[in-house]
mmCIF file of C-alpha atoms in Angstrom:
data_model
loop_
_atom_site.group_PDB
_atom_site.id
_atom_site.type_symbol
_atom_site.label_atom_id
_atom_site.label_comp_id
_atom_site.label_asym_id
_atom_site.label_seq_id
_atom_site.Cartn_x
_atom_site.Cartn_y
_atom_site.Cartn_z
ATOM 1 C CA UNK A 1 -227.417 47.348 -121.865
ATOM 2 C CA UNK A 2 -227.596 50.207 -124.110
ATOM 3 C CA UNK A 3 -229.327 48.157 -126.776
ATOM 4 C CA UNK A 4 -232.196 46.876 -124.354
ATOM 5 C CA UNK A 5 -233.262 50.002 -122.576
ATOM 6 C CA UNK A 6 -233.884 51.314 -126.055
ATOM 7 C CA UNK A 7 -235.748 48.070 -127.129
ATOM 8 C CA UNK A 8 -237.283 48.382 -123.893
ATOM 9 C CA UNK A 9 -238.428 52.167 -124.492
ATOM 10 C CA UNK A 10 -239.564 51.724 -128.029
ATOM 11 C CA UNK A 11 -241.741 48.374 -127.348
ATOM 12 C CA UNK A 12 -243.678 50.071 -123.929
ATOM 13 C CA UNK A 13 -243.638 53.404 -125.620
ATOM 14 C CA UNK A 14 -245.346 52.926 -128.196
ATOM 15 C CA UNK A 15 -247.522 50.334 -126.706
ATOM 16 C CA UNK A 16 -249.478 52.899 -124.594
ATOM 17 C CA UNK A 17 -248.991 55.781 -127.355
ATOM 18 C CA UNK A 18 -251.645 54.010 -129.498
ATOM 19 C CA UNK A 19 -253.901 55.307 -126.517
ATOM 20 C CA UNK A 20 -255.372 58.231 -128.878
ATOM 21 C CA UNK A 21 -256.738 60.524 -125.703
ATOM 22 C CA UNK A 22 -253.451 59.331 -124.395
ATOM 23 C CA UNK A 23 -251.605 60.674 -127.081
ATOM 24 C CA UNK A 24 -253.117 64.047 -127.532
ATOM 25 C CA UNK A 25 -252.495 64.567 -123.432
ATOM 26 C CA UNK A 26 -248.745 63.654 -123.529
ATOM 27 C CA UNK A 27 -248.631 65.578 -126.687
ATOM 28 C CA UNK A 28 -249.698 68.544 -124.950
ATOM 29 C CA UNK A 29 -247.341 67.719 -121.728
ATOM 30 C CA UNK A 30 -244.633 67.639 -123.616
ATOM 31 C CA UNK A 31 -244.815 70.831 -125.316
ATOM 32 C CA UNK A 32 -245.657 73.035 -122.522
ATOM 33 C CA UNK A 33 -243.112 70.980 -120.344
ATOM 34 C CA UNK A 34 -240.238 72.559 -122.646
ATOM 35 C CA UNK A 35 -241.359 75.827 -122.074
ATOM 36 C CA UNK A 36 -241.140 75.306 -118.697
ATOM 37 C CA UNK A 37 -237.818 74.219 -118.964
ATOM 38 C CA UNK A 38 -236.819 77.103 -120.149
ATOM 39 C CA UNK A 39 -238.642 79.520 -118.041
ATOM 40 C CA UNK A 40 -236.433 78.736 -114.838
ATOM 41 C CA UNK A 41 -233.141 80.216 -115.508
ATOM 42 C CA UNK A 42 -234.470 82.731 -117.671
ATOM 43 C CA UNK A 43 -236.156 83.894 -114.121
ATOM 44 C CA UNK A 44 -233.767 83.655 -112.610
ATOM 45 C CA UNK A 45 -231.511 85.247 -113.956
ATOM 46 C CA UNK A 46 -234.832 88.551 -115.607
ATOM 47 C CA UNK A 47 -235.159 89.485 -111.202
ATOM 48 C CA UNK A 48 -230.766 89.589 -110.873
ATOM 49 C CA UNK A 49 -231.007 91.279 -114.063
ATOM 50 C CA UNK A 50 -232.962 93.788 -112.351
ATOM 51 C CA UNK A 51 -232.197 94.228 -109.079
ATOM 52 C CA UNK A 52 -228.743 91.646 -108.842
ATOM 53 C CA UNK A 53 -230.208 90.400 -105.204
ATOM 54 C CA UNK A 54 -230.809 86.866 -104.442
ATOM 55 C CA UNK A 55 -232.970 88.078 -101.601
ATOM 56 C CA UNK A 56 -235.536 89.586 -104.712
ATOM 57 C CA UNK A 57 -234.971 86.227 -106.455
ATOM 58 C CA UNK A 58 -235.602 84.091 -103.504
ATOM 59 C CA UNK A 59 -239.161 86.629 -102.760
ATOM 60 C CA UNK A 60 -239.933 85.761 -106.511
ATOM 61 C CA UNK A 61 -239.497 82.166 -106.384
ATOM 62 C CA UNK A 62 -241.613 81.968 -102.966
ATOM 63 C CA UNK A 63 -244.469 83.443 -104.350
ATOM 64 C CA UNK A 64 -245.352 81.290 -107.310
ATOM 65 C CA UNK A 65 -244.501 78.973 -105.030
ATOM 66 C CA UNK A 66 -246.782 79.900 -102.421
ATOM 67 C CA UNK A 67 -249.295 79.925 -104.049
ATOM 68 C CA UNK A 68 -249.398 76.599 -105.227
ATOM 69 C CA UNK A 69 -249.394 75.678 -101.478
ATOM 70 C CA UNK A 70 -252.224 77.635 -101.043
ATOM 71 C CA UNK A 71 -254.537 76.845 -103.918
ATOM 72 C CA UNK A 72 -254.008 72.579 -104.729
ATOM 73 C CA UNK A 73 -256.462 71.731 -102.397
ATOM 74 C CA UNK A 74 -258.889 73.597 -104.399
ATOM 75 C CA UNK A 75 -257.467 71.734 -107.178
ATOM 76 C CA UNK A 76 -257.987 68.464 -105.855
ATOM 77 C CA UNK A 77 -261.145 69.132 -104.911
ATOM 78 C CA UNK A 78 -262.473 70.910 -108.360
ATOM 79 C CA UNK A 79 -260.260 68.043 -110.608
ATOM 80 C CA UNK A 80 -262.467 65.432 -108.764
ATOM 81 C CA UNK A 81 -265.929 67.557 -109.490
ATOM 82 C CA UNK A 82 -265.512 68.712 -113.498
ATOM 83 C CA UNK A 83 -263.928 67.171 -116.571
ATOM 84 C CA UNK A 84 -260.147 67.386 -115.855
ATOM 85 C CA UNK A 85 -258.765 67.938 -118.707
ATOM 86 C CA UNK A 86 -260.989 70.485 -119.602
ATOM 87 C CA UNK A 87 -259.590 72.191 -116.189
ATOM 88 C CA UNK A 88 -256.152 71.859 -117.796
ATOM 89 C CA UNK A 89 -256.729 73.469 -121.093
ATOM 90 C CA UNK A 90 -258.644 76.206 -118.817
ATOM 91 C CA UNK A 91 -255.288 77.038 -116.538
ATOM 92 C CA UNK A 92 -252.937 77.137 -119.374
ATOM 93 C CA UNK A 93 -254.716 79.284 -121.219
ATOM 94 C CA UNK A 94 -254.656 81.477 -118.514
ATOM 95 C CA UNK A 95 -250.692 80.797 -118.249
ATOM 96 C CA UNK A 96 -250.613 81.430 -121.592
ATOM 97 C CA UNK A 97 -251.354 84.945 -121.029
ATOM 98 C CA UNK A 98 -249.669 85.054 -117.698
ATOM 99 C CA UNK A 99 -245.981 84.552 -119.019
ATOM 100 C CA UNK A 100 -246.928 86.374 -122.946
ATOM 101 C CA UNK A 101 -247.691 89.893 -120.423
ATOM 102 C CA UNK A 102 -243.994 89.216 -118.665
ATOM 103 C CA UNK A 103 -242.297 88.610 -121.610
ATOM 104 C CA UNK A 104 -243.851 92.003 -122.854
ATOM 105 C CA UNK A 105 -242.620 93.272 -120.023
ATOM 106 C CA UNK A 106 -239.146 92.008 -119.484
ATOM 107 C CA UNK A 107 -238.344 92.197 -123.866
ATOM 108 C CA UNK A 108 -239.373 95.620 -123.518
ATOM 109 C CA UNK A 109 -237.805 97.378 -120.926
ATOM 110 C CA UNK A 110 -240.630 97.846 -118.343
ATOM 111 C CA UNK A 111 -240.687 95.087 -116.021
ATOM 112 C CA UNK A 112 -240.198 95.497 -112.373
ATOM 113 C CA UNK A 113 -239.659 93.183 -109.655
ATOM 114 C CA UNK A 114 -243.401 93.592 -108.298
ATOM 115 C CA UNK A 115 -244.750 92.632 -111.477
ATOM 116 C CA UNK A 116 -243.110 89.374 -111.497
ATOM 117 C CA UNK A 117 -243.899 88.938 -108.573
ATOM 118 C CA UNK A 118 -247.326 88.592 -108.944
ATOM 119 C CA UNK A 119 -247.161 87.627 -112.240
ATOM 120 C CA UNK A 120 -245.891 84.299 -110.804
ATOM 121 C CA UNK A 121 -248.338 84.246 -108.412
ATOM 122 C CA UNK A 122 -250.987 84.045 -110.863
ATOM 123 C CA UNK A 123 -249.231 81.449 -112.687
ATOM 124 C CA UNK A 124 -248.995 79.262 -109.397
ATOM 125 C CA UNK A 125 -252.427 79.283 -109.079
ATOM 126 C CA UNK A 126 -252.976 78.095 -112.497
ATOM 127 C CA UNK A 127 -250.567 75.210 -111.874
ATOM 128 C CA UNK A 128 -251.809 74.590 -108.808
ATOM 129 C CA UNK A 129 -255.631 73.741 -109.993
ATOM 130 C CA UNK A 130 -254.586 71.981 -113.068
ATOM 131 C CA UNK A 131 -251.909 69.796 -111.591
ATOM 132 C CA UNK A 132 -253.939 67.589 -108.975
ATOM 133 C CA UNK A 133 -256.198 66.641 -112.492
ATOM 134 C CA UNK A 134 -252.706 65.140 -113.939
ATOM 135 C CA UNK A 135 -253.065 61.764 -112.573
ATOM 136 C CA UNK A 136 -256.461 61.075 -112.985
ATOM 137 C CA UNK A 137 -255.982 61.669 -116.900
ATOM 138 C CA UNK A 138 -253.147 59.771 -116.880
ATOM 139 C CA UNK A 139 -255.371 56.444 -114.889
ATOM 140 C CA UNK A 140 -258.630 58.014 -117.442
ATOM 141 C CA UNK A 141 -256.137 57.558 -120.636
ATOM 142 C CA UNK A 142 -254.521 54.417 -120.124
ATOM 143 C CA UNK A 143 -255.302 50.519 -119.449
ATOM 144 C CA UNK A 144 -254.118 49.395 -115.612
ATOM 145 C CA UNK A 145 -250.744 47.604 -116.856
ATOM 146 C CA UNK A 146 -249.684 50.885 -119.028
ATOM 147 C CA UNK A 147 -249.715 53.152 -115.900
ATOM 148 C CA UNK A 148 -245.735 52.915 -115.447
ATOM 149 C CA UNK A 149 -244.932 53.224 -118.628
ATOM 150 C CA UNK A 150 -247.236 56.490 -119.238
ATOM 151 C CA UNK A 151 -245.590 57.532 -115.740
ATOM 152 C CA UNK A 152 -241.995 56.883 -117.659
ATOM 153 C CA UNK A 153 -243.339 58.904 -121.015
ATOM 154 C CA UNK A 154 -244.451 61.467 -118.718
ATOM 155 C CA UNK A 155 -240.955 61.730 -116.937
ATOM 156 C CA UNK A 156 -238.892 61.223 -120.269
ATOM 157 C CA UNK A 157 -241.153 64.383 -121.643
ATOM 158 C CA UNK A 158 -240.027 66.296 -118.167
ATOM 159 C CA UNK A 159 -236.446 65.125 -118.342
ATOM 160 C CA UNK A 160 -236.349 66.059 -122.155
ATOM 161 C CA UNK A 161 -237.236 69.814 -121.373
ATOM 162 C CA UNK A 162 -234.709 70.090 -118.459
ATOM 163 C CA UNK A 163 -231.758 69.372 -120.699
ATOM 164 C CA UNK A 164 -232.934 71.451 -123.661
ATOM 165 C CA UNK A 165 -234.771 74.015 -121.634
ATOM 166 C CA UNK A 166 -232.330 75.460 -119.956
ATOM 167 C CA UNK A 167 -230.028 75.051 -122.526
ATOM 168 C CA UNK A 168 -231.879 77.125 -125.343
ATOM 169 C CA UNK A 169 -232.825 79.557 -122.522
ATOM 170 C CA UNK A 170 -228.711 80.422 -121.924
ATOM 171 C CA UNK A 171 -228.537 81.026 -125.425
ATOM 172 C CA UNK A 172 -231.221 83.418 -125.221
ATOM 173 C CA UNK A 173 -230.523 85.145 -122.062
ATOM 174 C CA UNK A 174 -227.155 86.008 -123.057
ATOM 175 C CA UNK A 175 -228.390 86.248 -127.095
ATOM 176 C CA UNK A 176 -231.371 88.676 -126.333
ATOM 177 C CA UNK A 177 -232.760 88.886 -122.843
ATOM 178 C CA UNK A 178 -235.040 86.551 -120.640
ATOM 179 C CA UNK A 179 -237.942 88.106 -121.741
ATOM 180 C CA UNK A 180 -237.799 85.760 -125.204
ATOM 181 C CA UNK A 181 -237.170 82.571 -123.104
ATOM 182 C CA UNK A 182 -240.528 83.716 -121.334
ATOM 183 C CA UNK A 183 -242.210 84.414 -124.167
ATOM 184 C CA UNK A 184 -241.847 80.964 -125.795
ATOM 185 C CA UNK A 185 -243.207 79.318 -122.658
ATOM 186 C CA UNK A 186 -246.296 81.746 -123.101
ATOM 187 C CA UNK A 187 -246.000 80.259 -126.402
ATOM 188 C CA UNK A 188 -246.406 76.371 -125.678
ATOM 189 C CA UNK A 189 -249.321 76.591 -122.509
ATOM 190 C CA UNK A 190 -250.876 77.505 -126.149
ATOM 191 C CA UNK A 191 -250.325 74.147 -128.060
ATOM 192 C CA UNK A 192 -250.692 72.676 -124.893
ATOM 193 C CA UNK A 193 -254.327 73.949 -124.931
ATOM 194 C CA UNK A 194 -254.819 73.521 -128.243
ATOM 195 C CA UNK A 195 -253.995 69.215 -127.639
ATOM 196 C CA UNK A 196 -256.245 69.084 -124.567
ATOM 197 C CA UNK A 197 -259.092 70.402 -126.829
ATOM 198 C CA UNK A 198 -258.606 67.291 -128.768
ATOM 199 C CA UNK A 199 -259.955 64.985 -125.909
ATOM 200 C CA UNK A 200 -263.258 63.446 -125.639
ATOM 201 C CA UNK A 201 -262.790 61.514 -122.129
ATOM 202 C CA UNK A 202 -266.010 60.379 -120.006
ATOM 203 C CA UNK A 203 -267.418 61.588 -116.748
ATOM 204 C CA UNK A 204 -267.245 58.440 -115.247
ATOM 205 C CA UNK A 205 -265.300 58.178 -111.948
ATOM 206 C CA UNK A 206 -266.697 61.353 -110.165
ATOM 207 C CA UNK A 207 -268.449 61.231 -107.311
ATOM 208 C CA UNK A 208 -271.350 63.285 -107.060
ATOM 209 C CA UNK A 209 -270.423 67.065 -105.775
ATOM 210 C CA UNK A 210 -271.253 67.792 -102.459
ATOM 211 C CA UNK A 211 -269.919 70.163 -100.254
ATOM 212 C CA UNK A 212 -266.576 71.655 -100.608
ATOM 213 C CA UNK A 213 -265.562 71.302 -97.284
ATOM 214 C CA UNK A 214 -266.688 67.685 -97.083
ATOM 215 C CA UNK A 215 -264.259 66.622 -100.244
ATOM 216 C CA UNK A 216 -261.987 68.171 -98.141
ATOM 217 C CA UNK A 217 -262.023 66.118 -95.025
ATOM 218 C CA UNK A 218 -263.061 63.504 -97.215
ATOM 219 C CA UNK A 219 -259.243 63.844 -99.548
ATOM 220 C CA UNK A 220 -257.384 64.694 -95.633
ATOM 221 C CA UNK A 221 -259.239 61.253 -94.591
ATOM 222 C CA UNK A 222 -258.104 58.546 -97.604
ATOM 223 C CA UNK A 223 -254.687 60.968 -97.272
ATOM 224 C CA UNK A 224 -253.878 60.056 -93.403
ATOM 225 C CA UNK A 225 -254.694 57.090 -93.808
ATOM 226 C CA UNK A 226 -252.096 55.834 -95.555
ATOM 227 C CA UNK A 227 -248.769 56.021 -93.909
ATOM 228 C CA UNK A 228 -246.594 55.369 -96.633
ATOM 229 C CA UNK A 229 -247.979 58.064 -98.341
ATOM 230 C CA UNK A 230 -248.143 61.045 -95.581
ATOM 231 C CA UNK A 231 -244.198 60.060 -94.279
ATOM 232 C CA UNK A 232 -243.331 60.065 -97.886
ATOM 233 C CA UNK A 233 -244.702 63.654 -98.206
ATOM 234 C CA UNK A 234 -243.306 64.954 -94.551
ATOM 235 C CA UNK A 235 -239.541 64.074 -95.869
ATOM 236 C CA UNK A 236 -240.227 65.542 -99.295
ATOM 237 C CA UNK A 237 -241.802 68.716 -97.699
ATOM 238 C CA UNK A 238 -238.345 69.418 -95.772
ATOM 239 C CA UNK A 239 -236.015 67.878 -98.427
ATOM 240 C CA UNK A 240 -237.746 71.053 -100.881
ATOM 241 C CA UNK A 241 -237.664 72.961 -97.984
ATOM 242 C CA UNK A 242 -233.755 72.353 -97.816
ATOM 243 C CA UNK A 243 -233.353 72.546 -102.045
ATOM 244 C CA UNK A 244 -233.991 75.897 -101.785
ATOM 245 C CA UNK A 245 -230.339 76.351 -100.771
ATOM 246 C CA UNK A 246 -229.296 74.850 -104.115
ATOM 247 C CA UNK A 247 -232.099 76.787 -106.160
ATOM 248 C CA UNK A 248 -231.190 80.164 -104.997
ATOM 249 C CA UNK A 249 -227.765 79.953 -104.050
ATOM 250 C CA UNK A 250 -226.551 78.134 -107.020
ATOM 251 C CA UNK A 251 -227.938 81.051 -109.707
ATOM 252 C CA UNK A 252 -226.251 83.208 -107.527
ATOM 253 C CA UNK A 253 -222.912 81.810 -107.153
ATOM 254 C CA UNK A 254 -222.815 81.437 -110.833
ATOM 255 C CA UNK A 255 -223.571 84.998 -111.742
ATOM 256 C CA UNK A 256 -220.993 86.544 -108.981
ATOM 257 C CA UNK A 257 -218.302 84.332 -109.569
ATOM 258 C CA UNK A 258 -218.676 81.083 -112.713
ATOM 259 C CA UNK A 259 -219.113 83.432 -115.884
ATOM 260 C CA UNK A 260 -223.075 84.345 -114.749
ATOM 261 C CA UNK A 261 -225.783 82.747 -116.850
ATOM 262 C CA UNK A 262 -224.470 80.157 -119.092
ATOM 263 C CA UNK A 263 -222.872 78.092 -116.396
ATOM 264 C CA UNK A 264 -225.882 78.360 -114.723
ATOM 265 C CA UNK A 265 -228.002 76.193 -117.986
ATOM 266 C CA UNK A 266 -224.997 73.737 -117.581
ATOM 267 C CA UNK A 267 -225.233 72.865 -114.443
ATOM 268 C CA UNK A 268 -229.890 72.924 -115.142
ATOM 269 C CA UNK A 269 -228.936 70.909 -118.545
ATOM 270 C CA UNK A 270 -227.054 68.213 -116.856
ATOM 271 C CA UNK A 271 -229.397 67.847 -114.220
ATOM 272 C CA UNK A 272 -232.400 67.247 -117.179
ATOM 273 C CA UNK A 273 -229.648 64.802 -118.406
ATOM 274 C CA UNK A 274 -230.104 62.965 -115.590
ATOM 275 C CA UNK A 275 -233.614 63.351 -115.793
ATOM 276 C CA UNK A 276 -233.342 61.473 -119.022
ATOM 277 C CA UNK A 277 -232.092 59.059 -118.024
ATOM 278 C CA UNK A 278 -233.574 58.599 -115.026
ATOM 279 C CA UNK A 279 -237.107 58.638 -116.859
ATOM 280 C CA UNK A 280 -235.439 55.532 -119.492
ATOM 281 C CA UNK A 281 -234.587 53.527 -116.390
ATOM 282 C CA UNK A 282 -237.875 53.966 -114.852
ATOM 283 C CA UNK A 283 -239.796 53.063 -118.147
ATOM 284 C CA UNK A 284 -237.718 49.575 -117.950
ATOM 285 C CA UNK A 285 -237.349 48.729 -114.316
ATOM 286 C CA UNK A 286 -240.382 46.749 -112.349
ATOM 287 C CA UNK A 287 -239.068 46.898 -108.682
ATOM 288 C CA UNK A 288 -240.650 44.413 -106.123
ATOM 289 C CA UNK A 289 -240.734 46.926 -103.393
ATOM 290 C CA UNK A 290 -240.992 50.458 -105.778
ATOM 291 C CA UNK A 291 -240.951 52.935 -102.600
ATOM 292 C CA UNK A 292 -238.268 51.003 -100.752
ATOM 293 C CA UNK A 293 -236.235 51.390 -103.896
ATOM 294 C CA UNK A 294 -236.927 54.622 -104.675
ATOM 295 C CA UNK A 295 -236.896 56.023 -100.857
ATOM 296 C CA UNK A 296 -233.250 55.082 -100.779
ATOM 297 C CA UNK A 297 -231.943 56.225 -103.908
ATOM 298 C CA UNK A 298 -233.275 59.425 -103.193
ATOM 299 C CA UNK A 299 -230.181 59.926 -100.743
ATOM 300 C CA UNK A 300 -228.015 60.919 -103.946
ATOM 301 C CA UNK A 301 -230.547 64.091 -104.770
ATOM 302 C CA UNK A 302 -228.262 66.153 -102.132
ATOM 303 C CA UNK A 303 -225.694 65.774 -104.296
ATOM 304 C CA UNK A 304 -226.171 68.516 -106.080
ATOM 305 C CA UNK A 305 -225.875 71.027 -103.098
ATOM 306 C CA UNK A 306 -222.847 69.107 -101.613
ATOM 307 C CA UNK A 307 -221.418 69.919 -104.511
ATOM 308 C CA UNK A 308 -221.784 73.335 -104.765
ATOM 309 C CA UNK A 309 -220.938 73.194 -100.745
ATOM 310 C CA UNK A 310 -217.860 71.643 -101.775
ATOM 311 C CA UNK A 311 -216.540 74.201 -104.189
ATOM 312 C CA UNK A 312 -216.373 72.008 -106.581
ATOM 313 C CA UNK A 313 -216.234 73.726 -110.371
ATOM 314 C CA UNK A 314 -218.721 73.978 -112.723
ATOM 315 C CA UNK A 315 -218.218 70.239 -114.144
ATOM 316 C CA UNK A 316 -218.040 68.238 -110.557
ATOM 317 C CA UNK A 317 -221.520 70.428 -110.065
ATOM 318 C CA UNK A 318 -222.891 69.519 -113.299
ATOM 319 C CA UNK A 319 -222.103 66.016 -112.556
ATOM 320 C CA UNK A 320 -223.896 65.739 -109.420
ATOM 321 C CA UNK A 321 -226.831 66.984 -110.296
ATOM 322 C CA UNK A 322 -226.707 64.778 -113.325
ATOM 323 C CA UNK A 323 -226.961 62.013 -110.501
ATOM 324 C CA UNK A 324 -229.148 64.475 -108.362
ATOM 325 C CA UNK A 325 -231.567 64.495 -112.127
ATOM 326 C CA UNK A 326 -231.430 60.648 -112.651
ATOM 327 C CA UNK A 327 -232.850 59.166 -109.180
ATOM 328 C CA UNK A 328 -235.674 62.279 -108.932
ATOM 329 C CA UNK A 329 -237.341 60.839 -111.782
ATOM 330 C CA UNK A 330 -236.574 57.156 -110.863
ATOM 331 C CA UNK A 331 -238.642 58.270 -107.859
ATOM 332 C CA UNK A 332 -241.751 60.445 -109.348
ATOM 333 C CA UNK A 333 -242.129 57.490 -111.517
ATOM 334 C CA UNK A 334 -242.687 54.802 -109.116
ATOM 335 C CA UNK A 335 -244.142 56.980 -106.911
ATOM 336 C CA UNK A 336 -247.201 57.871 -109.225
ATOM 337 C CA UNK A 337 -247.700 54.694 -110.238
ATOM 338 C CA UNK A 338 -247.913 53.610 -106.567
ATOM 339 C CA UNK A 339 -250.514 56.140 -106.160
ATOM 340 C CA UNK A 340 -252.484 54.930 -109.331
ATOM 341 C CA UNK A 341 -252.466 51.479 -108.331
ATOM 342 C CA UNK A 342 -253.523 51.601 -104.403
ATOM 343 C CA UNK A 343 -255.977 55.196 -104.509
ATOM 344 C CA UNK A 344 -259.271 55.025 -105.689
ATOM 345 C CA UNK A 345 -260.076 56.640 -108.907
ATOM 346 C CA UNK A 346 -262.960 59.079 -107.268
ATOM 347 C CA UNK A 347 -260.494 60.358 -104.155
ATOM 348 C CA UNK A 348 -257.269 60.406 -106.564
ATOM 349 C CA UNK A 349 -257.406 64.027 -107.833
ATOM 350 C CA UNK A 350 -257.729 65.268 -103.876
ATOM 351 C CA UNK A 351 -255.293 63.157 -102.768
ATOM 352 C CA UNK A 352 -252.958 64.167 -105.328
ATOM 353 C CA UNK A 353 -253.861 67.923 -104.253
ATOM 354 C CA UNK A 354 -252.965 66.665 -100.738
ATOM 355 C CA UNK A 355 -249.620 65.205 -101.265
ATOM 356 C CA UNK A 356 -248.764 67.571 -104.015
ATOM 357 C CA UNK A 357 -249.556 70.654 -101.566
ATOM 358 C CA UNK A 358 -247.364 68.300 -99.101
ATOM 359 C CA UNK A 359 -244.633 67.811 -100.855
ATOM 360 C CA UNK A 360 -243.874 71.928 -101.672
ATOM 361 C CA UNK A 361 -245.573 73.409 -98.477
ATOM 362 C CA UNK A 362 -242.079 74.002 -96.953
ATOM 363 C CA UNK A 363 -240.325 75.188 -100.575
ATOM 364 C CA UNK A 364 -242.114 78.995 -99.926
ATOM 365 C CA UNK A 365 -240.136 79.249 -96.487
ATOM 366 C CA UNK A 366 -236.836 77.830 -97.846
ATOM 367 C CA UNK A 367 -236.676 80.334 -100.975
ATOM 368 C CA UNK A 368 -237.398 83.367 -98.579
ATOM 369 C CA UNK A 369 -235.166 82.657 -96.387
ATOM 370 C CA UNK A 370 -232.095 80.780 -97.861
ATOM 371 C CA UNK A 371 -230.305 84.248 -98.381
ATOM 372 C CA UNK A 372 -231.037 85.837 -95.166
ATOM 373 C CA UNK A 373 -229.641 82.987 -93.531
ATOM 374 C CA UNK A 374 -226.859 82.670 -96.065
ATOM 375 C CA UNK A 375 -225.886 85.969 -95.229
ATOM 376 C CA UNK A 376 -225.638 85.705 -91.262
ATOM 377 C CA UNK A 377 -223.406 81.939 -91.565
ATOM 378 C CA UNK A 378 -222.507 82.497 -94.717
ATOM 379 C CA UNK A 379 -223.040 80.437 -97.882
ATOM 380 C CA UNK A 380 -221.171 76.881 -98.002
ATOM 381 C CA UNK A 381 -221.950 76.698 -93.757
ATOM 382 C CA UNK A 382 -225.221 77.052 -95.199
ATOM 383 C CA UNK A 383 -224.551 74.133 -98.357
ATOM 384 C CA UNK A 384 -223.213 72.115 -95.970
ATOM 385 C CA UNK A 385 -225.708 71.726 -93.864
ATOM 386 C CA UNK A 386 -228.722 72.065 -96.100
ATOM 387 C CA UNK A 387 -227.076 69.158 -98.545
ATOM 388 C CA UNK A 388 -226.757 66.742 -95.312
ATOM 389 C CA UNK A 389 -229.903 67.532 -93.614
ATOM 390 C CA UNK A 390 -231.354 66.107 -96.908
ATOM 391 C CA UNK A 391 -229.970 62.579 -96.635
ATOM 392 C CA UNK A 392 -231.300 62.208 -93.659
ATOM 393 C CA UNK A 393 -234.456 63.424 -94.289
ATOM 394 C CA UNK A 394 -235.211 61.564 -97.300
ATOM 395 C CA UNK A 395 -234.236 57.969 -95.813
ATOM 396 C CA UNK A 396 -236.609 58.462 -92.970
ATOM 397 C CA UNK A 397 -239.705 57.216 -93.721
ATOM 398 C CA UNK A 398 -237.750 53.553 -94.583
ATOM 399 C CA UNK A 399 -238.193 53.312 -90.433
ATOM 400 C CA UNK A 400 -242.188 52.290 -91.730
ATOM 401 C CA UNK A 401 -242.707 49.499 -92.322
ATOM 402 C CA UNK A 402 -245.657 49.975 -95.128
ATOM 403 C CA UNK A 403 -242.852 52.232 -97.220
ATOM 404 C CA UNK A 404 -240.585 49.508 -97.347
ATOM 405 C CA UNK A 405 -242.917 46.434 -97.770
ATOM 406 C CA UNK A 406 -245.666 48.097 -100.390
ATOM 407 C CA UNK A 407 -245.467 45.752 -103.086
ATOM 408 C CA UNK A 408 -246.262 47.017 -107.284
ATOM 409 C CA UNK A 409 -249.484 45.400 -108.320
ATOM 410 C CA UNK A 410 -251.792 45.834 -111.556
ATOM 411 C CA UNK A 411 -254.400 48.033 -110.823
#
């Protein structure tokens, strides 16, 4: 079984990496994702190190998430008008500067909560403007039959970053402080920008620019006309709201009960290991009905929250996080491929913008409110409720026949 998976990964991965532009794009993505894998645990313990309050951590995380929600739609319109690789290159440079300044303040001991809040907001805006361009670049740099393999390779890169990033970040936080992990993130964005500068993509596939509001309206029409798209995104938005319980209360409980950054780094790294396994699986499987399979398995994404609620040991929570990572990356690959196969190229970035903005629309609310709610009803009650509701919400799209019957097609 392992040998068959390895052969599948090698054959399909090498095939798509023969495409020059995709190869440079993928290299840049690998680099920036590695840095981002380090920054999440580093930011958590930077905030907790400054104030020790879960509420402050929730607010800082919510600021970055909210800025993504507010600016993603603009990013979709811009990405359908401008060269997408140039847009991502520019936003990578912005994030390199923002993370560099944040790291300097933390390393020199000058950082305050409001500094981190402002810089994470700018970071979120840059991510919002670049994110919708990514599916279009994959579409432009690969042939139709290569796209699931290309998406799976991106998932593998993300998964690897989620495995190695937290481990490195944990060592840096314990050894020299969280600022150095964020400094490394800054450097990775600079490297990514250098890679993207090597792309040579034609402008084909971009519609003639019209009024901004008209482009938004057209993107909304494309989005809402497909029930298989909006039903999954509504569910994803609510799941992301509920997952805030794990994102905020997990590091807080690790700091108070599990020995600090090392425990949370282990849990985060196991989530990344699960993502890596999920990426390998996604590279090889070709389900007849990808959304039906992907949505059904996403019920397991609630496992980390439920494990935390049950009071399991760090190892038990890490195993649950591994399972959550596997199903998340299989689903993400199938979902991105479905969008690229069924959405016209001229509208893909705008639809992706509504998809992404919708998926994270409720996330800032969950991040900001979970600590006050837990203070009122208790940590374990909050976690049990959030985990149970995740399962119910994520399975709801299966009520629609469009989700159950959407097939896979080569283009």
